[in-house]
Amino acid sequence: MTLSRGIPGAATATIISQYVSGTGLALYTWIRMKECRLTHAYLIPQKAALKEIARLSFLTSLQQSVMNFGILMVQGLVNSFGTVIMAAFAAAVKIDSFAYMPVQDFGNAFSTFVAQNYGAGKEARIHKGIQKAVLITTFFSVVISIFVWAGAPWLMQLFVQPEETAVITAGITYLRIEGSFYWGIGCLFLLYGLYRAVQHPGISVVLTVISLGTRVILAYIFSAVDSIGVTGIWWAVPAGWILADITGFLYYRKYRQQLFLPSLQQKNRKQPSPVK
């Protein structure tokens, strides 16, 4: 049985699923994880904690806002190339987002790892973790890139009818350009996680601005060249990733000691004073 509600029905289903998921997680946490239950002591606001949460959440929110604003500007440029490119872009972006979703989760897990070791004052372990995380993410990204490159025609047909050859062709071009540089977005997610974990979320915002700013500027410049056209929009995306990666790694290399200074100070405070 269907209700035939169309687009509003899809929106309603999304809202219902989110409420069901949230309620289920809350119940599971309440029943199985008693240590996470709220008590009266936890409900008393602490000024220092609220201030720290507000500072970090504001910068993270700003980062997401900048990201969405840049995406909207690119979307507007894509729309100017007509319905075929719009349809190809809409389908390819879904595949693209799904393809690099695992490396985004790598970045979140890496952020947790760094934050734990940062709090414990284990700087050397963080450096080793960064090296291994970059290697793992790059390897995984290359594997996914090969799959997307080879399977682009089949992947496009998951969202587009086979007879829409122009849409499929445009989508394949997008996927093969973007898919060749998943290592770039993978490393960028690691950098986001690193700087959030060491309490420098402002650097993540800067990297986001560099990535999306480069993407938007180059997309408008390249797409205006007749010999490049819409393909310039596709090339602008990995160019933004790579430039942000270079900036993030150079900043880490130059200011590494300053980044981990609070962690080292905390470690020194934890060490007992020598007996005289």
PDB file of C-alpha atoms in Angstrom:
ATOM      1  CA  MET A   1       0.000   0.000   0.000  1.00  0.00           C
ATOM      2  CA  THR A   2       1.287   3.471  -0.878  1.00  0.00           C
ATOM      3  CA  LEU A   3       0.044   6.864   0.278  1.00  0.00           C
ATOM      4  CA  SER A   4       1.000   8.617  -2.987  1.00  0.00           C
ATOM      5  CA  ARG A   5       2.343  11.673  -1.186  1.00  0.00           C
ATOM      6  CA  GLY A   6       5.276  12.181  -3.533  1.00  0.00           C
ATOM      7  CA  ILE A   7       8.062  14.526  -2.374  1.00  0.00           C
ATOM      8  CA  PRO A   8       6.289  15.532   0.878  1.00  0.00           C
ATOM      9  CA  GLY A   9       5.996  11.828   1.674  1.00  0.00           C
ATOM     10  CA  ALA A  10       9.736  11.355   1.250  1.00  0.00           C
ATOM     11  CA  ALA A  11      10.388  14.326   3.561  1.00  0.00           C
ATOM     12  CA  THR A  12       7.960  12.964   6.152  1.00  0.00           C
ATOM     13  CA  ALA A  13       9.591   9.537   6.003  1.00  0.00           C
ATOM     14  CA  THR A  14      13.003  11.129   6.600  1.00  0.00           C
ATOM     15  CA  ILE A  15      11.770  12.967   9.691  1.00  0.00           C
ATOM     16  CA  ILE A  16      10.060   9.858  11.088  1.00  0.00           C
ATOM     17  CA  SER A  17      13.177   7.741  10.555  1.00  0.00           C
ATOM     18  CA  GLN A  18      15.331  10.300  12.366  1.00  0.00           C
ATOM     19  CA  TYR A  19      12.986  10.375  15.364  1.00  0.00           C
ATOM     20  CA  VAL A  20      12.808   6.569  15.493  1.00  0.00           C
ATOM     21  CA  SER A  21      16.597   6.308  15.281  1.00  0.00           C
ATOM     22  CA  GLY A  22      17.156   8.960  17.950  1.00  0.00           C
ATOM     23  CA  THR A  23      14.588   7.427  20.301  1.00  0.00           C
ATOM     24  CA  GLY A  24      16.081   3.970  19.823  1.00  0.00           C
ATOM     25  CA  LEU A  25      19.602   5.181  20.591  1.00  0.00           C
ATOM     26  CA  ALA A  26      18.401   7.053  23.674  1.00  0.00           C
ATOM     27  CA  LEU A  27      16.587   3.979  25.003  1.00  0.00           C
ATOM     28  CA  TYR A  28      19.547   1.710  24.304  1.00  0.00           C
ATOM     29  CA  THR A  29      21.886   4.111  26.094  1.00  0.00           C
ATOM     30  CA  TRP A  30      19.547   4.409  29.075  1.00  0.00           C
ATOM     31  CA  ILE A  31      19.099   0.635  29.447  1.00  0.00           C
ATOM     32  CA  ARG A  32      22.524  -0.754  28.549  1.00  0.00           C
ATOM     33  CA  MET A  33      24.909   2.077  29.501  1.00  0.00           C
ATOM     34  CA  LYS A  34      24.015   3.120  33.017  1.00  0.00           C
ATOM     35  CA  GLU A  35      27.190   5.183  33.362  1.00  0.00           C
ATOM     36  CA  CYS A  36      25.830   7.566  30.734  1.00  0.00           C
ATOM     37  CA  ARG A  37      22.587   8.286  32.546  1.00  0.00           C
ATOM     38  CA  LEU A  38      22.089  11.902  33.533  1.00  0.00           C
ATOM     39  CA  THR A  39      21.912  12.714  37.206  1.00  0.00           C
ATOM     40  CA  HIS A  40      21.140  15.955  39.028  1.00  0.00           C
ATOM     41  CA  ALA A  41      24.856  16.732  39.360  1.00  0.00           C
ATOM     42  CA  TYR A  42      25.289  16.695  35.585  1.00  0.00           C
ATOM     43  CA  LEU A  43      22.411  19.124  35.088  1.00  0.00           C
ATOM     44  CA  ILE A  44      24.149  21.921  36.976  1.00  0.00           C
ATOM     45  CA  PRO A  45      25.722  24.224  34.349  1.00  0.00           C
ATOM     46  CA  GLN A  46      29.423  24.956  34.631  1.00  0.00           C
ATOM     47  CA  LYS A  47      30.470  28.276  33.177  1.00  0.00           C
ATOM     48  CA  ALA A  48      33.924  27.128  32.050  1.00  0.00           C
ATOM     49  CA  ALA A  49      32.552  24.013  30.329  1.00  0.00           C
ATOM     50  CA  LEU A  50      29.774  25.951  28.593  1.00  0.00           C
ATOM     51  CA  LYS A  51      32.262  28.537  27.372  1.00  0.00           C
ATOM     52  CA  GLU A  52      34.567  25.849  25.949  1.00  0.00           C
ATOM     53  CA  ILE A  53      31.696  24.004  24.260  1.00  0.00           C
ATOM     54  CA  ALA A  54      30.381  27.242  22.765  1.00  0.00           C
ATOM     55  CA  ARG A  55      33.814  28.171  21.415  1.00  0.00           C
ATOM     56  CA  LEU A  56      34.422  24.812  19.766  1.00  0.00           C
ATOM     57  CA  SER A  57      30.877  24.352  18.474  1.00  0.00           C
ATOM     58  CA  PHE A  58      30.769  27.847  16.980  1.00  0.00           C
ATOM     59  CA  LEU A  59      33.860  27.213  14.878  1.00  0.00           C
ATOM     60  CA  THR A  60      32.615  23.783  13.817  1.00  0.00           C
ATOM     61  CA  SER A  61      29.252  25.290  12.850  1.00  0.00           C
ATOM     62  CA  LEU A  62      31.053  28.018  10.933  1.00  0.00           C
ATOM     63  CA  GLN A  63      33.046  25.365   9.083  1.00  0.00           C
ATOM     64  CA  GLN A  64      29.862  23.532   8.040  1.00  0.00           C
ATOM     65  CA  SER A  65      28.210  26.795   6.985  1.00  0.00           C
ATOM     66  CA  VAL A  66      31.168  27.756   4.815  1.00  0.00           C
ATOM     67  CA  MET A  67      31.161  24.292   3.289  1.00  0.00           C
ATOM     68  CA  ASN A  68      27.459  24.395   2.420  1.00  0.00           C
ATOM     69  CA  PHE A  69      27.730  27.925   1.051  1.00  0.00           C
ATOM     70  CA  GLY A  70      30.544  26.860  -1.283  1.00  0.00           C
ATOM     71  CA  ILE A  71      28.571  23.839  -2.440  1.00  0.00           C
ATOM     72  CA  LEU A  72      25.579  26.048  -3.222  1.00  0.00           C
ATOM     73  CA  MET A  73      27.744  28.350  -5.341  1.00  0.00           C
ATOM     74  CA  VAL A  74      29.094  25.384  -7.306  1.00  0.00           C
ATOM     75  CA  GLN A  75      25.567  24.011  -7.692  1.00  0.00           C
ATOM     76  CA  GLY A  76      24.419  27.332  -9.127  1.00  0.00           C
ATOM     77  CA  LEU A  77      27.234  27.245 -11.671  1.00  0.00           C
ATOM     78  CA  VAL A  78      26.412  23.658 -12.620  1.00  0.00           C
ATOM     79  CA  ASN A  79      22.762  24.587 -13.151  1.00  0.00           C
ATOM     80  CA  SER A  80      23.780  27.154 -15.754  1.00  0.00           C
ATOM     81  CA  PHE A  81      24.938  24.323 -18.041  1.00  0.00           C
ATOM     82  CA  GLY A  82      21.459  22.877 -18.498  1.00  0.00           C
ATOM     83  CA  THR A  83      19.386  19.915 -17.414  1.00  0.00           C
ATOM     84  CA  VAL A  84      21.736  17.206 -18.686  1.00  0.00           C
ATOM     85  CA  ILE A  85      24.671  18.421 -16.583  1.00  0.00           C
ATOM     86  CA  MET A  86      22.361  19.057 -13.633  1.00  0.00           C
ATOM     87  CA  ALA A  87      21.085  15.469 -13.751  1.00  0.00           C
ATOM     88  CA  ALA A  88      24.592  14.056 -14.185  1.00  0.00           C
ATOM     89  CA  PHE A  89      25.913  16.124 -11.302  1.00  0.00           C
ATOM     90  CA  ALA A  90      23.036  15.140  -9.004  1.00  0.00           C
ATOM     91  CA  ALA A  91      23.593  11.420  -9.635  1.00  0.00           C
ATOM     92  CA  ALA A  92      27.396  11.540  -9.567  1.00  0.00           C
ATOM     93  CA  VAL A  93      27.526  13.515  -6.318  1.00  0.00           C
ATOM     94  CA  LYS A  94      25.472  10.802  -4.593  1.00  0.00           C
ATOM     95  CA  ILE A  95      27.964   8.165  -5.729  1.00  0.00           C
ATOM     96  CA  ASP A  96      30.887  10.427  -4.892  1.00  0.00           C
ATOM     97  CA  SER A  97      29.659  11.089  -1.354  1.00  0.00           C
ATOM     98  CA  PHE A  98      29.021   7.404  -0.731  1.00  0.00           C
ATOM     99  CA  ALA A  99      32.466   6.464  -2.075  1.00  0.00           C
ATOM    100  CA  TYR A 100      34.444   8.696   0.270  1.00  0.00           C
ATOM    101  CA  MET A 101      32.133   8.275   3.265  1.00  0.00           C
ATOM    102  CA  PRO A 102      34.453   5.602   4.789  1.00  0.00           C
ATOM    103  CA  VAL A 103      37.449   7.960   4.783  1.00  0.00           C
ATOM    104  CA  GLN A 104      35.270  10.596   6.419  1.00  0.00           C
ATOM    105  CA  ASP A 105      34.634   8.084   9.194  1.00  0.00           C
ATOM    106  CA  PHE A 106      38.397   7.458   9.326  1.00  0.00           C
ATOM    107  CA  GLY A 107      38.797  11.154  10.027  1.00  0.00           C
ATOM    108  CA  ASN A 108      36.256  11.034  12.869  1.00  0.00           C
ATOM    109  CA  ALA A 109      37.905   7.960  14.416  1.00  0.00           C
ATOM    110  CA  PHE A 110      41.316   9.561  14.022  1.00  0.00           C
ATOM    111  CA  SER A 111      40.072  12.688  15.788  1.00  0.00           C
ATOM    112  CA  THR A 112      39.020  10.565  18.769  1.00  0.00           C
ATOM    113  CA  PHE A 113      42.396   8.818  18.803  1.00  0.00           C
ATOM    114  CA  VAL A 114      44.300  12.105  18.746  1.00  0.00           C
ATOM    115  CA  ALA A 115      42.073  13.697  21.387  1.00  0.00           C
ATOM    116  CA  GLN A 116      42.619  10.812  23.803  1.00  0.00           C
ATOM    117  CA  ASN A 117      46.387  10.891  23.396  1.00  0.00           C
ATOM    118  CA  TYR A 118      46.432  14.675  23.465  1.00  0.00           C
ATOM    119  CA  GLY A 119      44.682  14.613  26.836  1.00  0.00           C
ATOM    120  CA  ALA A 120      47.144  11.993  28.091  1.00  0.00           C
ATOM    121  CA  GLY A 121      50.138  14.024  26.902  1.00  0.00           C
ATOM    122  CA  LYS A 122      51.367  11.270  24.538  1.00  0.00           C
ATOM    123  CA  GLU A 123      52.728  13.411  21.717  1.00  0.00           C
ATOM    124  CA  ALA A 124      54.956  10.689  20.223  1.00  0.00           C
ATOM    125  CA  ARG A 125      51.979   8.362  19.885  1.00  0.00           C
ATOM    126  CA  ILE A 126      50.048  11.062  18.047  1.00  0.00           C
ATOM    127  CA  HIS A 127      52.866  11.511  15.520  1.00  0.00           C
ATOM    128  CA  LYS A 128      53.004   7.763  14.874  1.00  0.00           C
ATOM    129  CA  GLY A 129      49.229   7.707  14.549  1.00  0.00           C
ATOM    130  CA  ILE A 130      49.320  10.499  11.976  1.00  0.00           C
ATOM    131  CA  GLN A 131      51.803   8.577   9.808  1.00  0.00           C
ATOM    132  CA  LYS A 132      49.795   5.368   9.952  1.00  0.00           C
ATOM    133  CA  ALA A 133      46.481   7.137   9.428  1.00  0.00           C
ATOM    134  CA  VAL A 134      47.768   8.860   6.275  1.00  0.00           C
ATOM    135  CA  LEU A 135      49.051   5.544   4.889  1.00  0.00           C
ATOM    136  CA  ILE A 136      45.842   3.659   5.651  1.00  0.00           C
ATOM    137  CA  THR A 137      43.615   6.416   4.297  1.00  0.00           C
ATOM    138  CA  THR A 138      45.676   6.802   1.127  1.00  0.00           C
ATOM    139  CA  PHE A 139      45.693   3.056   0.480  1.00  0.00           C
ATOM    140  CA  PHE A 140      41.954   2.740   1.035  1.00  0.00           C
ATOM    141  CA  SER A 141      41.273   5.808  -1.126  1.00  0.00           C
ATOM    142  CA  VAL A 142      43.313   4.378  -3.999  1.00  0.00           C
ATOM    143  CA  VAL A 143      41.354   1.118  -3.836  1.00  0.00           C
ATOM    144  CA  ILE A 144      38.053   3.006  -3.936  1.00  0.00           C
ATOM    145  CA  SER A 145      39.351   5.203  -6.761  1.00  0.00           C
ATOM    146  CA  ILE A 146      40.111   2.143  -8.882  1.00  0.00           C
ATOM    147  CA  PHE A 147      36.645   0.745  -8.235  1.00  0.00           C
ATOM    148  CA  VAL A 148      34.888   4.029  -9.067  1.00  0.00           C
ATOM    149  CA  TRP A 149      36.996   4.574 -12.200  1.00  0.00           C
ATOM    150  CA  ALA A 150      36.281   1.106 -13.538  1.00  0.00           C
ATOM    151  CA  GLY A 151      32.658   0.950 -12.433  1.00  0.00           C
ATOM    152  CA  ALA A 152      31.582   4.511 -13.265  1.00  0.00           C
ATOM    153  CA  PRO A 153      29.232   3.489 -16.147  1.00  0.00           C
ATOM    154  CA  TRP A 154      27.512   0.863 -13.994  1.00  0.00           C
ATOM    155  CA  LEU A 155      27.334   3.170 -10.968  1.00  0.00           C
ATOM    156  CA  MET A 156      25.684   5.932 -12.992  1.00  0.00           C
ATOM    157  CA  GLN A 157      23.003   3.526 -14.184  1.00  0.00           C
ATOM    158  CA  LEU A 158      21.958   2.986 -10.586  1.00  0.00           C
ATOM    159  CA  PHE A 159      20.443   6.488 -10.696  1.00  0.00           C
ATOM    160  CA  VAL A 160      19.991   7.189 -14.415  1.00  0.00           C
ATOM    161  CA  GLN A 161      18.069   5.269 -17.068  1.00  0.00           C
ATOM    162  CA  PRO A 162      20.358   3.502 -19.607  1.00  0.00           C
ATOM    163  CA  GLU A 163      18.814   5.411 -22.531  1.00  0.00           C
ATOM    164  CA  GLU A 164      19.934   8.760 -21.044  1.00  0.00           C
ATOM    165  CA  THR A 165      23.383   8.411 -22.566  1.00  0.00           C
ATOM    166  CA  ALA A 166      24.306  12.105 -22.408  1.00  0.00           C
ATOM    167  CA  VAL A 167      23.663  12.210 -18.659  1.00  0.00           C
ATOM    168  CA  ILE A 168      25.607   8.998 -18.093  1.00  0.00           C
ATOM    169  CA  THR A 169      28.565  10.227 -20.152  1.00  0.00           C
ATOM    170  CA  ALA A 170      28.754  13.505 -18.222  1.00  0.00           C
ATOM    171  CA  GLY A 171      28.481  11.642 -14.928  1.00  0.00           C
ATOM    172  CA  ILE A 172      31.252   9.232 -15.885  1.00  0.00           C
ATOM    173  CA  THR A 173      33.562  12.155 -16.633  1.00  0.00           C
ATOM    174  CA  TYR A 174      32.803  13.660 -13.224  1.00  0.00           C
ATOM    175  CA  LEU A 175      33.352  10.391 -11.358  1.00  0.00           C
ATOM    176  CA  ARG A 176      36.617   9.577 -13.084  1.00  0.00           C
ATOM    177  CA  ILE A 177      38.064  13.009 -12.357  1.00  0.00           C
ATOM    178  CA  GLU A 178      36.875  13.185  -8.755  1.00  0.00           C
ATOM    179  CA  GLY A 179      37.501   9.510  -8.127  1.00  0.00           C
ATOM    180  CA  SER A 180      41.158   9.807  -9.035  1.00  0.00           C
ATOM    181  CA  PHE A 181      41.732  12.145  -6.075  1.00  0.00           C
ATOM    182  CA  TYR A 182      39.887  10.536  -3.171  1.00  0.00           C
ATOM    183  CA  TRP A 183      43.199  10.437  -1.332  1.00  0.00           C
ATOM    184  CA  GLY A 184      43.014  14.248  -1.293  1.00  0.00           C
ATOM    185  CA  ILE A 185      39.667  14.420   0.491  1.00  0.00           C
ATOM    186  CA  GLY A 186      40.755  11.519   2.729  1.00  0.00           C
ATOM    187  CA  CYS A 187      43.811  13.408   3.966  1.00  0.00           C
ATOM    188  CA  LEU A 188      41.715  16.543   4.376  1.00  0.00           C
ATOM    189  CA  PHE A 189      39.316  14.703   6.692  1.00  0.00           C
ATOM    190  CA  LEU A 190      42.321  13.581   8.742  1.00  0.00           C
ATOM    191  CA  LEU A 191      43.514  17.170   9.022  1.00  0.00           C
ATOM    192  CA  TYR A 192      40.067  18.321  10.111  1.00  0.00           C
ATOM    193  CA  GLY A 193      40.062  15.648  12.803  1.00  0.00           C
ATOM    194  CA  LEU A 194      43.599  16.453  13.922  1.00  0.00           C
ATOM    195  CA  TYR A 195      43.063  20.162  14.446  1.00  0.00           C
ATOM    196  CA  ARG A 196      39.715  19.685  16.179  1.00  0.00           C
ATOM    197  CA  ALA A 197      41.286  17.131  18.518  1.00  0.00           C
ATOM    198  CA  VAL A 198      44.130  19.434  19.581  1.00  0.00           C
ATOM    199  CA  GLN A 199      41.678  22.277  20.220  1.00  0.00           C
ATOM    200  CA  HIS A 200      42.519  24.292  17.118  1.00  0.00           C
ATOM    201  CA  PRO A 201      39.208  24.108  15.221  1.00  0.00           C
ATOM    202  CA  GLY A 202      39.952  27.485  13.673  1.00  0.00           C
ATOM    203  CA  ILE A 203      42.564  25.816  11.459  1.00  0.00           C
ATOM    204  CA  SER A 204      39.874  23.417  10.214  1.00  0.00           C
ATOM    205  CA  VAL A 205      37.783  26.434   9.244  1.00  0.00           C
ATOM    206  CA  VAL A 206      40.747  27.943   7.387  1.00  0.00           C
ATOM    207  CA  LEU A 207      41.320  24.682   5.506  1.00  0.00           C
ATOM    208  CA  THR A 208      37.641  24.539   4.583  1.00  0.00           C
ATOM    209  CA  VAL A 209      37.766  28.090   3.262  1.00  0.00           C
ATOM    210  CA  ILE A 210      40.879  27.270   1.221  1.00  0.00           C
ATOM    211  CA  SER A 211      39.365  24.084  -0.174  1.00  0.00           C
ATOM    212  CA  LEU A 212      35.988  25.539  -1.103  1.00  0.00           C
ATOM    213  CA  GLY A 213      37.334  28.954  -2.034  1.00  0.00           C
ATOM    214  CA  THR A 214      39.741  27.360  -4.494  1.00  0.00           C
ATOM    215  CA  ARG A 215      36.967  25.140  -5.817  1.00  0.00           C
ATOM    216  CA  VAL A 216      34.571  28.013  -6.421  1.00  0.00           C
ATOM    217  CA  ILE A 217      37.130  30.405  -7.925  1.00  0.00           C
ATOM    218  CA  LEU A 218      38.683  27.839 -10.251  1.00  0.00           C
ATOM    219  CA  ALA A 219      35.282  26.447 -11.212  1.00  0.00           C
ATOM    220  CA  TYR A 220      34.102  29.857 -12.403  1.00  0.00           C
ATOM    221  CA  ILE A 221      37.403  30.585 -14.163  1.00  0.00           C
ATOM    222  CA  PHE A 222      37.819  27.219 -15.906  1.00  0.00           C
ATOM    223  CA  SER A 223      34.163  26.816 -16.898  1.00  0.00           C
ATOM    224  CA  ALA A 224      34.265  30.195 -18.656  1.00  0.00           C
ATOM    225  CA  VAL A 225      36.908  28.858 -21.074  1.00  0.00           C
ATOM    226  CA  ASP A 226      35.132  27.384 -24.088  1.00  0.00           C
ATOM    227  CA  SER A 227      37.693  24.634 -24.593  1.00  0.00           C
ATOM    228  CA  ILE A 228      37.259  23.459 -20.984  1.00  0.00           C
ATOM    229  CA  GLY A 229      33.635  24.153 -20.146  1.00  0.00           C
ATOM    230  CA  VAL A 230      31.904  22.142 -17.431  1.00  0.00           C
ATOM    231  CA  THR A 231      34.914  19.840 -17.055  1.00  0.00           C
ATOM    232  CA  GLY A 232      36.666  22.749 -15.367  1.00  0.00           C
ATOM    233  CA  ILE A 233      34.162  22.526 -12.515  1.00  0.00           C
ATOM    234  CA  TRP A 234      35.063  18.878 -11.962  1.00  0.00           C
ATOM    235  CA  TRP A 235      38.819  19.625 -11.934  1.00  0.00           C
ATOM    236  CA  ALA A 236      38.363  22.522  -9.510  1.00  0.00           C
ATOM    237  CA  VAL A 237      37.194  20.189  -6.737  1.00  0.00           C
ATOM    238  CA  PRO A 238      40.364  18.070  -6.347  1.00  0.00           C
ATOM    239  CA  ALA A 239      42.457  21.210  -6.829  1.00  0.00           C
ATOM    240  CA  GLY A 240      40.823  22.632  -3.711  1.00  0.00           C
ATOM    241  CA  TRP A 241      41.386  19.406  -1.774  1.00  0.00           C
ATOM    242  CA  ILE A 242      45.078  19.274  -2.649  1.00  0.00           C
ATOM    243  CA  LEU A 243      45.753  22.933  -1.852  1.00  0.00           C
ATOM    244  CA  ALA A 244      44.062  22.561   1.539  1.00  0.00           C
ATOM    245  CA  ASP A 245      46.065  19.367   2.200  1.00  0.00           C
ATOM    246  CA  ILE A 246      49.351  21.114   1.439  1.00  0.00           C
ATOM    247  CA  THR A 247      48.406  24.029   3.695  1.00  0.00           C
ATOM    248  CA  GLY A 248      47.347  21.753   6.535  1.00  0.00           C
ATOM    249  CA  PHE A 249      50.475  19.595   6.450  1.00  0.00           C
ATOM    250  CA  LEU A 250      52.807  22.588   6.166  1.00  0.00           C
ATOM    251  CA  TYR A 251      51.105  24.229   9.152  1.00  0.00           C
ATOM    252  CA  TYR A 252      51.469  21.020  11.147  1.00  0.00           C
ATOM    253  CA  ARG A 253      55.134  20.739  10.238  1.00  0.00           C
ATOM    254  CA  LYS A 254      55.933  24.348  11.139  1.00  0.00           C
ATOM    255  CA  TYR A 255      53.849  24.730  14.317  1.00  0.00           C
ATOM    256  CA  ARG A 256      53.887  21.183  15.653  1.00  0.00           C
ATOM    257  CA  GLN A 257      55.444  22.122  18.995  1.00  0.00           C
ATOM    258  CA  GLN A 258      52.935  24.904  19.600  1.00  0.00           C
ATOM    259  CA  LEU A 259      50.029  22.597  18.719  1.00  0.00           C
ATOM    260  CA  PHE A 260      50.994  20.056  21.360  1.00  0.00           C
ATOM    261  CA  LEU A 261      52.284  22.479  24.010  1.00  0.00           C
ATOM    262  CA  PRO A 262      49.140  22.276  26.227  1.00  0.00           C
ATOM    263  CA  SER A 263      49.342  18.472  26.038  1.00  0.00           C
ATOM    264  CA  LEU A 264      52.974  18.453  27.133  1.00  0.00           C
ATOM    265  CA  GLN A 265      52.241  20.874  29.967  1.00  0.00           C
ATOM    266  CA  GLN A 266      49.464  18.620  31.181  1.00  0.00           C
ATOM    267  CA  LYS A 267      51.782  15.608  31.003  1.00  0.00           C
ATOM    268  CA  ASN A 268      54.404  17.431  33.081  1.00  0.00           C
ATOM    269  CA  ARG A 269      51.807  18.322  35.694  1.00  0.00           C
ATOM    270  CA  LYS A 270      50.873  14.675  36.019  1.00  0.00           C
ATOM    271  CA  GLN A 271      54.470  13.572  36.662  1.00  0.00           C
ATOM    272  CA  PRO A 272      55.338  13.395  40.389  1.00  0.00           C
ATOM    273  CA  SER A 273      57.945  15.752  41.711  1.00  0.00           C
ATOM    274  CA  PRO A 274      61.302  14.152  42.512  1.00  0.00           C
ATOM    275  CA  VAL A 275      61.920  13.319  46.159  1.00  0.00           C
ATOM    276  CA  LYS A 276      64.497  15.600  47.692  1.00  0.00           C
TER     277      LYS A 276
END
